mmCIF file of C-alpha atoms and ligand atoms in Angstrom:
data_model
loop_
_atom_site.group_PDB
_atom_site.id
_atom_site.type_symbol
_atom_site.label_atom_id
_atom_site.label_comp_id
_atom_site.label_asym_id
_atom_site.label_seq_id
_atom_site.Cartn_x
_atom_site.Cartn_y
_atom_site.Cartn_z
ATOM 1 C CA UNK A 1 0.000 0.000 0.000
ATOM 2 C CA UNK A 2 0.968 3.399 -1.008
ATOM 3 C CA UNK A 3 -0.720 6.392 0.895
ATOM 4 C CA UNK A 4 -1.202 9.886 -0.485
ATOM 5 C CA UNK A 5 -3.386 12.857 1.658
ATOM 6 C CA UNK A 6 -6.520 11.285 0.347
ATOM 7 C CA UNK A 7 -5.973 8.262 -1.595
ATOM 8 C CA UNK A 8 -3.810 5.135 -1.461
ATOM 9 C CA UNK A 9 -3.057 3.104 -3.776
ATOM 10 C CA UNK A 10 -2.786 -0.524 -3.801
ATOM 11 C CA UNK A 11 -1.228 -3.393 -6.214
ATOM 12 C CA UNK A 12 -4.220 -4.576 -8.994
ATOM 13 C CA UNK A 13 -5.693 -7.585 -7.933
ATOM 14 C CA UNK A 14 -7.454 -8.502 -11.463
ATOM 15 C CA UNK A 15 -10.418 -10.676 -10.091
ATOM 16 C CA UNK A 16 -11.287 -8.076 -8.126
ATOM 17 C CA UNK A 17 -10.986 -5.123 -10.580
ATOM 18 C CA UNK A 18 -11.582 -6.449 -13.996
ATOM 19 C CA UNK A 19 -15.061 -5.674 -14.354
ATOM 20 C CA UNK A 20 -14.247 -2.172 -13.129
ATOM 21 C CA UNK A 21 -11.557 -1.590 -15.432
ATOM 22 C CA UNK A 22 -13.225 -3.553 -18.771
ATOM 23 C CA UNK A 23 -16.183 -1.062 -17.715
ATOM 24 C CA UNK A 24 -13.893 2.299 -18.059
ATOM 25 C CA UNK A 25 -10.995 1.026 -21.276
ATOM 26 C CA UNK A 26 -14.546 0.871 -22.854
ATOM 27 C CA UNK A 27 -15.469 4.468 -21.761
ATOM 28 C CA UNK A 28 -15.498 6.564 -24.970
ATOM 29 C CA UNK A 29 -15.407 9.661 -22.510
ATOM 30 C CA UNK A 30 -12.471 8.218 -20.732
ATOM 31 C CA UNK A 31 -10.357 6.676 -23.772
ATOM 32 C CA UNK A 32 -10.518 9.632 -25.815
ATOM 33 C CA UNK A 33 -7.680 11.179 -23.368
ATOM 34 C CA UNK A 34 -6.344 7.904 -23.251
ATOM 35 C CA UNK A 35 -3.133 6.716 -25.745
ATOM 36 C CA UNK A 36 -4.171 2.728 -27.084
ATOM 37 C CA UNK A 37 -7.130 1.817 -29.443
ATOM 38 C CA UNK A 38 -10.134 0.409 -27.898
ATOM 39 C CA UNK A 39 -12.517 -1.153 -27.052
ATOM 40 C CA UNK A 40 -11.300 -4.275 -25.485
ATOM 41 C CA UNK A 41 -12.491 -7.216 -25.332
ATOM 42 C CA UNK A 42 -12.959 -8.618 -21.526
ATOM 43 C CA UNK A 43 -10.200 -11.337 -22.254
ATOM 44 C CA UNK A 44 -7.941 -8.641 -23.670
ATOM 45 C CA UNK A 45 -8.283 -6.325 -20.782
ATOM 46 C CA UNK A 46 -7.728 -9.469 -18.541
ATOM 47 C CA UNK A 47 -4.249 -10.002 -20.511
ATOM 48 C CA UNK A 48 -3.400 -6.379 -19.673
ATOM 49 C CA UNK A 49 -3.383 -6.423 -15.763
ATOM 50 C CA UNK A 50 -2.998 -9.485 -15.397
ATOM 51 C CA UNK A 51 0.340 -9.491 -17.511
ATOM 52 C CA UNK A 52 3.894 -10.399 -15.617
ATOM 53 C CA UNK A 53 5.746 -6.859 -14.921
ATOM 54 C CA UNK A 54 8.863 -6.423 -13.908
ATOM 55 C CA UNK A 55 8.765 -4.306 -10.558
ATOM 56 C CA UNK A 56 11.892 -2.930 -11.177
ATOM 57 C CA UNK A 57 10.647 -1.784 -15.068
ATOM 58 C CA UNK A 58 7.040 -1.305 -14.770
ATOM 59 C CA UNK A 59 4.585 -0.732 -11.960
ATOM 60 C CA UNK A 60 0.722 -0.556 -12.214
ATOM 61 C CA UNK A 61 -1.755 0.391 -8.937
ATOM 62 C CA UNK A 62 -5.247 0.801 -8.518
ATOM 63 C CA UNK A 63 -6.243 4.086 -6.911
ATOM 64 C CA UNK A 64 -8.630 3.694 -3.560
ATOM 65 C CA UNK A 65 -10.489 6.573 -2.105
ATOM 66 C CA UNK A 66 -10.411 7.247 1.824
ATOM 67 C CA UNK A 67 -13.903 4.760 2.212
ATOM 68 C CA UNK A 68 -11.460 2.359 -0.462
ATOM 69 C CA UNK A 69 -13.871 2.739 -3.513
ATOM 70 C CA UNK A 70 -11.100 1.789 -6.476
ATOM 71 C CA UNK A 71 -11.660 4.684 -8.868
ATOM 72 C CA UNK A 72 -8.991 4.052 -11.006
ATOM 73 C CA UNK A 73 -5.863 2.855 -12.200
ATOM 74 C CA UNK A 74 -2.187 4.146 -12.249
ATOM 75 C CA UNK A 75 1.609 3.309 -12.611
ATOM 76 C CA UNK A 76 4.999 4.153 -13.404
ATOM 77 C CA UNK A 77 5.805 2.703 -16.547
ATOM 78 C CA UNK A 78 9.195 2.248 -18.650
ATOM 79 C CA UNK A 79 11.634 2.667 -15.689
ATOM 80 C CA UNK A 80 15.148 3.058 -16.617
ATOM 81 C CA UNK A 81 17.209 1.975 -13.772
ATOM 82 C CA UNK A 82 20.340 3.752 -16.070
ATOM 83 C CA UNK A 83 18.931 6.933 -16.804
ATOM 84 C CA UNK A 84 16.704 6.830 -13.147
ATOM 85 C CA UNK A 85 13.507 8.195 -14.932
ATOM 86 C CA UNK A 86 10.001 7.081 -14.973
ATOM 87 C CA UNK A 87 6.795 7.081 -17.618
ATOM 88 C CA UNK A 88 3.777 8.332 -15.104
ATOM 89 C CA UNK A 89 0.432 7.012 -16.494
ATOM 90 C CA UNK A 90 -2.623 7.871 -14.594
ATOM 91 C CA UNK A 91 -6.920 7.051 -15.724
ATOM 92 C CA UNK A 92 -9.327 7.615 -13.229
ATOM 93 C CA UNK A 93 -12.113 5.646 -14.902
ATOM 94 C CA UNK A 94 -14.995 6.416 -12.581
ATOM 95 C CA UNK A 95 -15.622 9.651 -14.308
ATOM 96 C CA UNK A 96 -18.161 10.967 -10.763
ATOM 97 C CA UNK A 97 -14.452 11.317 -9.301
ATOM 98 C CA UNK A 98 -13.005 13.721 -11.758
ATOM 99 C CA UNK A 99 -11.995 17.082 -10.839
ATOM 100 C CA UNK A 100 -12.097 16.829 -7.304
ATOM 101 C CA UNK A 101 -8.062 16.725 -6.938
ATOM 102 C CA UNK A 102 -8.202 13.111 -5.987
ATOM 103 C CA UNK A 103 -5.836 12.895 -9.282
ATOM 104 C CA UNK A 104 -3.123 15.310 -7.958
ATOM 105 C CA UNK A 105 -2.868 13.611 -4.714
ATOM 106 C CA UNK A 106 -2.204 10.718 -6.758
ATOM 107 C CA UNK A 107 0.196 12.322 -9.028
ATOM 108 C CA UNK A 108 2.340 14.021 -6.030
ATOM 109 C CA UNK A 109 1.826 10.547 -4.210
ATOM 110 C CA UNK A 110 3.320 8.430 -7.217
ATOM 111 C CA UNK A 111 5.906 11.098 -7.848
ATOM 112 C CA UNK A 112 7.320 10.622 -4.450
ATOM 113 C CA UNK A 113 7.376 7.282 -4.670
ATOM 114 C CA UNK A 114 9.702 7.592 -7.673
ATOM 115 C CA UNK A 115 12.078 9.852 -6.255
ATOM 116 C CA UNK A 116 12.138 9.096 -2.942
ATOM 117 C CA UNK A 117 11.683 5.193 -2.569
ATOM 118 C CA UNK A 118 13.013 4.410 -6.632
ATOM 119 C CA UNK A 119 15.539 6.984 -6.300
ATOM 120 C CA UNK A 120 14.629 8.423 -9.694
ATOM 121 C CA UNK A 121 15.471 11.789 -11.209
ATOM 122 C CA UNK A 122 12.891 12.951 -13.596
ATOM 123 C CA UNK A 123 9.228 11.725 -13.965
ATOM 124 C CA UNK A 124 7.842 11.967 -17.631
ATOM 125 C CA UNK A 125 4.751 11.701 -19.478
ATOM 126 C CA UNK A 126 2.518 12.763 -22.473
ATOM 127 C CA UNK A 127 -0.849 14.246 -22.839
ATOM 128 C CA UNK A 128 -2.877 15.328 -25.514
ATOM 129 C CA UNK A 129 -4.016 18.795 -26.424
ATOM 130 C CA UNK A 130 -7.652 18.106 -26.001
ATOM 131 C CA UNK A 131 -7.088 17.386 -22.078
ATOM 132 C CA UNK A 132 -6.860 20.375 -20.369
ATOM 133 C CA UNK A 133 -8.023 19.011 -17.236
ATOM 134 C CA UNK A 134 -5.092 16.260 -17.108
ATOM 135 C CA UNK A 135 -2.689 19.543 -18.225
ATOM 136 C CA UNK A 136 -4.164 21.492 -15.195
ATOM 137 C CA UNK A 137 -3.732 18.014 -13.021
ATOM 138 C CA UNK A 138 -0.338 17.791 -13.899
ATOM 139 C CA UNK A 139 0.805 21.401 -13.900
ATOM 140 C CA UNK A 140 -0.601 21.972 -10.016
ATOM 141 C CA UNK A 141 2.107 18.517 -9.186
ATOM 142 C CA UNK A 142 4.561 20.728 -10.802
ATOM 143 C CA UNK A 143 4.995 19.351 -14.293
ATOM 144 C CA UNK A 144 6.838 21.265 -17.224
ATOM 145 C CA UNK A 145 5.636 21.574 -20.744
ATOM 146 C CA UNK A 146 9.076 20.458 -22.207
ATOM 147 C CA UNK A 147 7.493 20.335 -26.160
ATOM 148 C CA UNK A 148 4.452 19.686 -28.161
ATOM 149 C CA UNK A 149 4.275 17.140 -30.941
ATOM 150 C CA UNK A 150 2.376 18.695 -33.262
ATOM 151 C CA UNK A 151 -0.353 15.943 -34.976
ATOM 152 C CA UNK A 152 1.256 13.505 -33.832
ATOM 153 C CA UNK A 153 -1.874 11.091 -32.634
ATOM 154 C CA UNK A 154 -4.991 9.762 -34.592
ATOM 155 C CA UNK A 155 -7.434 9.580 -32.221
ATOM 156 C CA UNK A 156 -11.242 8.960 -33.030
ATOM 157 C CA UNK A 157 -10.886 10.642 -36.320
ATOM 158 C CA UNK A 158 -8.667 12.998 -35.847
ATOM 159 C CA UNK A 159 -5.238 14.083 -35.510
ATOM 160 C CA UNK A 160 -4.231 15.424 -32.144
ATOM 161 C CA UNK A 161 -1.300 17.106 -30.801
ATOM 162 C CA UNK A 162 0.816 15.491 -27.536
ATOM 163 C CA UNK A 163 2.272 17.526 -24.963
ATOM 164 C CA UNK A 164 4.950 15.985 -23.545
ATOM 165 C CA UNK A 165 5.730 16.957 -19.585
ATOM 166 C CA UNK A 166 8.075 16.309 -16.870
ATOM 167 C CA UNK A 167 9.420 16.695 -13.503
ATOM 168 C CA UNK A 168 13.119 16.954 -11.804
ATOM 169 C CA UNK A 169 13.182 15.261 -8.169
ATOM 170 C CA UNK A 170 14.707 18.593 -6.716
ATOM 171 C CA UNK A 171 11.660 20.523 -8.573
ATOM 172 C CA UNK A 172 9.506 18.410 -6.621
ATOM 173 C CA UNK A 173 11.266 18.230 -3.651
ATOM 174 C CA UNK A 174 11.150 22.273 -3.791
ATOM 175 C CA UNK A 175 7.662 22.619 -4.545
ATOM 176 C CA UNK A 176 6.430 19.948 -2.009
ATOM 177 C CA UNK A 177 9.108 19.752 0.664
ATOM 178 C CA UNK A 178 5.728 17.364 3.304
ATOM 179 C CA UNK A 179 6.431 14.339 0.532
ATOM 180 C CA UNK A 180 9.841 14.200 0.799
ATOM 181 C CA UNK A 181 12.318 13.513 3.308
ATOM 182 C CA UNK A 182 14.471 16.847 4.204
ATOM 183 C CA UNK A 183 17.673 17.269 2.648
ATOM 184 C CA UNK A 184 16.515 14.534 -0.263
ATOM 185 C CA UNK A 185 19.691 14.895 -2.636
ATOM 186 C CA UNK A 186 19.576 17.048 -5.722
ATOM 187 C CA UNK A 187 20.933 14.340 -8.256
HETATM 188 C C1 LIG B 1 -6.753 13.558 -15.915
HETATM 189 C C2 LIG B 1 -7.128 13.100 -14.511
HETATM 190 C C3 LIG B 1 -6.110 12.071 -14.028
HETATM 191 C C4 LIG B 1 -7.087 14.304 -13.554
HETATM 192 O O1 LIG B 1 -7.528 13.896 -12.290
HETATM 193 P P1 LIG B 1 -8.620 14.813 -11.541
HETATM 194 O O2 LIG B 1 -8.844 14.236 -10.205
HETATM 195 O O3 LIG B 1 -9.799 14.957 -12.427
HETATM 196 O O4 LIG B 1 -7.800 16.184 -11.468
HETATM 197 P P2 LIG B 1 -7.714 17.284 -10.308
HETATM 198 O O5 LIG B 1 -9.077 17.498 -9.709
HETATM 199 O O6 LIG B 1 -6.616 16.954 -9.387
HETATM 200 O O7 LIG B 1 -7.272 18.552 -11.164
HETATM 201 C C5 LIG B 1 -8.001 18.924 -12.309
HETATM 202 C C6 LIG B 1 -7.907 20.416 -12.507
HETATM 203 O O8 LIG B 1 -8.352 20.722 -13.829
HETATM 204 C C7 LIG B 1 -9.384 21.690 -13.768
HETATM 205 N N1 LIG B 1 -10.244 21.476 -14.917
HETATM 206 C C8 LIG B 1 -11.283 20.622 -15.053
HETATM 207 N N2 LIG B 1 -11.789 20.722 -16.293
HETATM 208 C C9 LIG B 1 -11.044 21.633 -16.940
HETATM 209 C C10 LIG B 1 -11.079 22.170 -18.264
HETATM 210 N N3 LIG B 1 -11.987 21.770 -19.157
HETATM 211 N N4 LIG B 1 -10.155 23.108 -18.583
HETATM 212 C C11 LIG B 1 -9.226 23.519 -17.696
HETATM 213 N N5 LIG B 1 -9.148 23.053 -16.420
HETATM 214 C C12 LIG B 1 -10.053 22.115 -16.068
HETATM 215 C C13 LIG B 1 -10.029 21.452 -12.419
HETATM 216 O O9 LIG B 1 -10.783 22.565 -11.999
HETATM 217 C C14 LIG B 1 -8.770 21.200 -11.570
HETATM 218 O O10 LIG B 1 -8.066 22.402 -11.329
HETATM 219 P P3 LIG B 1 -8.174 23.226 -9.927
HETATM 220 O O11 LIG B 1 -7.826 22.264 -8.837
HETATM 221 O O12 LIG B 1 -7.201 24.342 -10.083
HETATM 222 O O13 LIG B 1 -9.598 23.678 -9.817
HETATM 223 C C15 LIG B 1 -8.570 12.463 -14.499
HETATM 224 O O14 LIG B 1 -9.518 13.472 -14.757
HETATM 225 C C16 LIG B 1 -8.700 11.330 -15.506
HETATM 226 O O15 LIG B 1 -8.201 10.247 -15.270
HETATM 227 N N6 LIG B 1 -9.365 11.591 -16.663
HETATM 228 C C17 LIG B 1 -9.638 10.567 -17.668
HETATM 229 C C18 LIG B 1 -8.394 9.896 -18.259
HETATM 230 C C19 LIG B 1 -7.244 10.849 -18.492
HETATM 231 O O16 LIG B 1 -7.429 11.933 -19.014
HETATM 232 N N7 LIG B 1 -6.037 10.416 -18.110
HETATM 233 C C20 LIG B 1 -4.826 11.201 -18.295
HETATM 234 C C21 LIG B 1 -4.226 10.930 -19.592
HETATM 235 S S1 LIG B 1 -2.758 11.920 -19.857
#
């Protein structure tokens, strides 16, 4: 268990959450922020979470609210133990949950896992041009805009542009010094 101010998250237990999650990958109001090709068949979805990771390369949570209703998935994805820097991935799929910050806390909560307990030194991720809500999201947890890729997704019929976003531990450590241990390291 992982706990943020408000939510914790938890390791995917896929009996328990499949229906959930089959429910919101086939969400057209969720997936159109979201980067794969739906929908998804039940067994496909199955294949997804319940796919071997590597701990060490990939890591994918279910986000609990404080009375433990999962709301949604998460994970740090694409871990480079060499480089020390992480792919943050984040749907909330029960859409009555959105805008209500439970996805910063789980933004700043994931990003301190990665620099604090993974030792990581940047945090990266996309997100598309139509999402201004996940842009907000991640620019309160203290996310950059480091470039735009212009057209660079087909998405429902149309081409979109991705932002692409990231974080530097001492950023974070600056901006929210009550996640981190004092004097965490720069590099
Ligand atoms: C994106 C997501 C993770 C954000 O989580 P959340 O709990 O909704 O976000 P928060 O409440 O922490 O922050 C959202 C902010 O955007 C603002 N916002 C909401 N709609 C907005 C809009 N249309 N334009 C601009 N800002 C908007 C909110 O007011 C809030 O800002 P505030 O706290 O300053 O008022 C969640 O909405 C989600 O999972 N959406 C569906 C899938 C998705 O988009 N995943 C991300 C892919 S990159």
């Amino acid at each position: 268990m992982i706990r943020g101010e408000r939510i914790t998250l938890r390791p995917l237990d896929v009996d328990q959450d499949l229906e959930r999650a089959h429910c919101w990958v086939n969400d057209l109001e969720v997936t159109r922020f979201l980067g794969f090709e739906g929908p998804l068949t039940r067994h496909q979805e199955h294949e997804i979470l319940a796919r071997e990771r590597d701990p060490e390369q990939d890591i994918m949570l279910a986000i609990l609210t404080e009375d433990g209703t999962h709301i949604g998935n998460c994970g740090l994805h694409h871990i480079s133990r060499t480089s020390r820097k992480a792919e943050l991935g984040i749907m909330i799929g029960d859409k009555r949950y959105w805008s209500q910050g439970y996805g910063a806390d789980v933004v700043k909560t994931l990003c301190a896992f990665g620099f604090v307990r993974m030792n990581l030194q940047r945090i990266e991720l996309g997100v598309f041009g139509h999402n201004p809500r996940a842009q907000r999201c991640y620019t309160k947890c203290g996310f950059q805009v480091e470039g735009r890729f212009r057209r660079s997704i087909y998405k429902a019929g149309e081409y979109r542009d991705e932002i692409r976003m990231a974080i530097l531990r001492e950023e974070f450590a600056a901006q929210f010094p009550e996640r981190v241990p004092e004097g965490m390291s720069e590099t």
